[in-house]
Structure formats: C-alpha cells, structure tokens
GROMACS .gro file of C-alpha atoms in nm:
model
  138
    1MET     CA    1   0.000   0.000   0.000
    2ILE     CA    2   0.124   0.348  -0.089
    3LYS     CA    3   0.182   0.562   0.221
    4CYS     CA    4   0.113   0.935   0.229
    5SER     CA    5   0.367   1.157   0.395
    6CYS     CA    6   0.196   1.472   0.516
    7LYS     CA    7   0.353   1.777   0.671
    8LEU     CA    8   0.238   1.837   1.026
    9ASP     CA    9   0.179   2.177   1.182
   10THR     CA   10   0.302   2.266   1.531
   11ASN     CA   11  -0.002   2.091   1.684
   12GLY     CA   12   0.070   1.771   1.491
   13ILE     CA   13  -0.225   1.820   1.256
   14PRO     CA   14  -0.158   1.688   0.904
   15HIS     CA   15  -0.196   1.926   0.612
   16VAL     CA   16  -0.236   1.808   0.254
   17SER     CA   17  -0.273   2.052  -0.035
   18LYS     CA   18  -0.520   1.989  -0.316
   19SER     CA   19  -0.239   1.908  -0.560
   20GLN     CA   20  -0.076   1.670  -0.309
   21LEU     CA   21  -0.411   1.499  -0.260
   22GLU     CA   22  -0.459   1.460  -0.638
   23THR     CA   23  -0.108   1.318  -0.682
   24TYR     CA   24  -0.146   1.081  -0.390
   25GLY     CA   25  -0.489   0.966  -0.511
   26GLU     CA   26  -0.346   0.885  -0.854
   27ARG     CA   27  -0.057   0.692  -0.696
   28VAL     CA   28  -0.298   0.487  -0.485
   29LEU     CA   29  -0.523   0.413  -0.785
   30ARG     CA   30  -0.223   0.320  -1.000
   31ASP     CA   31  -0.108   0.079  -0.730
   32PHE     CA   32  -0.455  -0.062  -0.655
   33SER     CA   33  -0.611  -0.084  -1.002
   34PRO     CA   34  -0.398   0.064  -1.283
   35THR     CA   35  -0.665   0.025  -1.553
   36VAL     CA   36  -0.890   0.274  -1.371
   37LEU     CA   37  -0.658   0.552  -1.488
   38LEU     CA   38  -0.645   0.423  -1.847
   39GLU     CA   39  -1.014   0.380  -1.925
   40PRO     CA   40  -1.319   0.517  -1.744
   41GLN     CA   41  -1.470   0.262  -1.507
   42PRO     CA   42  -1.600   0.247  -1.152
   43THR     CA   43  -1.346   0.188  -0.877
   44ASP     CA   44  -1.431  -0.103  -0.649
   45ILE     CA   45  -1.430   0.105  -0.330
   46ASP     CA   46  -1.523  -0.192  -0.108
   47LYS     CA   47  -1.225  -0.389  -0.240
   48LEU     CA   48  -0.997  -0.086  -0.200
   49ILE     CA   49  -1.099  -0.066   0.167
   50THR     CA   50  -1.095  -0.436   0.253
   51HIS     CA   51  -0.818  -0.579   0.034
   52TYR     CA   52  -0.585  -0.290  -0.048
   53MET     CA   53  -0.606  -0.106   0.286
   54GLY     CA   54  -0.679  -0.413   0.499
   55PHE     CA   55  -0.963  -0.236   0.681
   56THR     CA   56  -1.293  -0.389   0.788
   57LEU     CA   57  -1.604  -0.233   0.632
   58GLU     CA   58  -1.922  -0.228   0.842
   59TYR     CA   59  -2.265  -0.071   0.824
   60GLN     CA   60  -2.434   0.068   1.135
   61TYR     CA   61  -2.692   0.333   1.208
   62LEU     CA   62  -2.467   0.613   1.328
   63SER     CA   63  -2.740   0.855   1.436
   64HIS     CA   64  -3.116   0.898   1.438
   65ASN     CA   65  -3.106   1.164   1.164
   66GLN     CA   66  -2.812   1.064   0.942
   67VAL     CA   67  -2.600   1.357   1.060
   68TYR     CA   68  -2.297   1.123   1.043
   69LEU     CA   69  -2.254   0.924   0.723
   70GLY     CA   70  -1.927   0.752   0.805
   71ILE     CA   71  -1.651   0.711   1.058
   72THR     CA   72  -1.299   0.571   1.043
   73VAL     CA   73  -1.188   0.390   1.357
   74PHE     CA   74  -0.811   0.390   1.416
   75ASP     CA   75  -0.798   0.231   1.763
   76ASP     CA   76  -0.998  -0.044   1.934
   77THR     CA   77  -1.291   0.099   2.126
   78ASN     CA   78  -1.584  -0.023   2.333
   79THR     CA   79  -1.757   0.314   2.330
   80LEU     CA   80  -1.852   0.403   1.973
   81PRO     CA   81  -2.203   0.551   1.994
   82VAL     CA   82  -2.450   0.416   1.738
   83TYR     CA   83  -2.826   0.440   1.699
   84ASN     CA   84  -3.056   0.144   1.756
   85PRO     CA   85  -3.371   0.217   1.551
   86GLU     CA   86  -3.568  -0.070   1.708
   87GLN     CA   87  -3.513   0.071   2.058
   88ASN     CA   88  -3.503   0.434   1.939
   89ARG     CA   89  -3.193   0.501   2.147
   90ALA     CA   90  -2.817   0.536   2.133
   91GLU     CA   91  -2.598   0.243   2.234
   92PHE     CA   92  -2.226   0.177   2.253
   93LEU     CA   93  -2.061  -0.055   2.005
   94SER     CA   94  -1.728  -0.237   2.032
   95VAL     CA   95  -1.519  -0.181   1.720
   96LYS     CA   96  -1.171  -0.302   1.628
   97LYS     CA   97  -0.907  -0.066   1.492
   98ASN     CA   98  -0.886  -0.017   1.117
   99THR     CA   99  -1.262  -0.028   1.065
  100ILE     CA  100  -1.467   0.197   0.842
  101ILE     CA  101  -1.831   0.226   0.939
  102ILE     CA  102  -2.088   0.358   0.692
  103GLU     CA  103  -2.433   0.485   0.788
  104GLY     CA  104  -2.676   0.193   0.750
  105THR     CA  105  -2.947   0.395   0.575
  106LEU     CA  106  -2.711   0.445   0.280
  107ALA     CA  107  -2.695   0.069   0.225
  108ASP     CA  108  -3.071   0.033   0.282
  109ASN     CA  109  -3.166   0.266  -0.003
  110PRO     CA  110  -3.054   0.181  -0.360
  111ASN     CA  111  -3.116   0.544  -0.460
  112LEU     CA  112  -2.831   0.646  -0.229
  113ILE     CA  113  -2.561   0.424  -0.386
  114HIS     CA  114  -2.364   0.728  -0.507
  115ARG     CA  115  -2.372   0.887  -0.161
  116GLU     CA  116  -2.266   0.552  -0.012
  117ARG     CA  117  -1.971   0.520  -0.253
  118PHE     CA  118  -1.867   0.881  -0.194
  119THR     CA  119  -1.878   0.829   0.183
  120GLU     CA  120  -1.677   0.506   0.156
  121GLY     CA  121  -1.415   0.689  -0.052
  122HIS     CA  122  -1.411   0.982   0.190
  123GLU     CA  123  -1.357   0.756   0.491
  124ALA     CA  124  -1.096   0.553   0.300
  125SER     CA  125  -0.902   0.875   0.242
  126HIS     CA  126  -0.890   0.932   0.619
  127GLY     CA  127  -0.752   0.580   0.660
  128LEU     CA  128  -0.491   0.636   0.390
  129ILE     CA  129  -0.382   0.991   0.467
  130HIS     CA  130  -0.363   1.030   0.842
  131PRO     CA  131  -0.361   0.706   1.040
  132GLU     CA  132  -0.048   0.804   1.234
  133TYR     CA  133  -0.208   1.128   1.355
  134TYR     CA  134  -0.521   0.962   1.488
  135GLN     CA  135  -0.333   0.667   1.636
  136ARG     CA  136  -0.110   0.914   1.826
  137LYS     CA  137  -0.419   1.102   1.949
  138GLY     CA  138  -0.599   0.781   2.056
   0.00000   0.00000   0.00000
C-alpha cells in the first residue's frame, strides 16, 4: 500500500494541499487498479478498503437523523455511539481498529448508492492519509 507523507503543523495536525491529494490519489489508484486511470470505469471502493487497505467495512446506524454518514476507527474501542432504531436510542458498540463504518441507511436505499460510494471513498481517504495522527491522538 502506498503511504502518504503529510507535513504536520506545530499541533501535529496533518496538512495536505489539493495538488498533493490529487497526486497521492493517482498513486494509490495506479497501485490498486492501474486500468482505472487508463479507461473510465468504476473503482471497487469496497475492495480498496478491505483488500488494499486491509480495513474492515461495516454498516451501522450512526445517528437517528443521518447527521454522520461515516466514521474511520483507528484504535480499538468499546464506546462508539451508534443508533438502535428498534429501541429508538443510542448504544455503545465495540469496534476493532482499522474499521470503516458507513451509515446503514445508505446501504438500505438503492437510490443512495452514489452517496454511499462517496462516503466510503471519503472515509478511506482518512484511513490512507492520516492514520499516524489519529493513532497518536488515541
């Protein structure tokens, strides 16, 4: 897997410019699925997450109103809040490190497939670009 080296500010927060992000994205795609850059085709985001990155991909209801569409988990936790629609309440979930969780309503509705794919890609970028930062913060 291609690693991203980001400059950190004095607080340890990673900064990536738009051009750096574009270049890094192309490097990752070239490494993961070179034909994607040669002819237009969908990228298998699920495979990128699970096989290329080695992350687990899960679907959970993250809130009662879909305010959160995804989350990237960098450290094991027993206290990730999720929404239980049957009980109409928040609960805590145990999640292992290197897990991407996507809002369950995105998977429930075929009309939201593009939003689901975008969210998966967005969360994957967190996993690719700044794992060291979040693991240090954990």
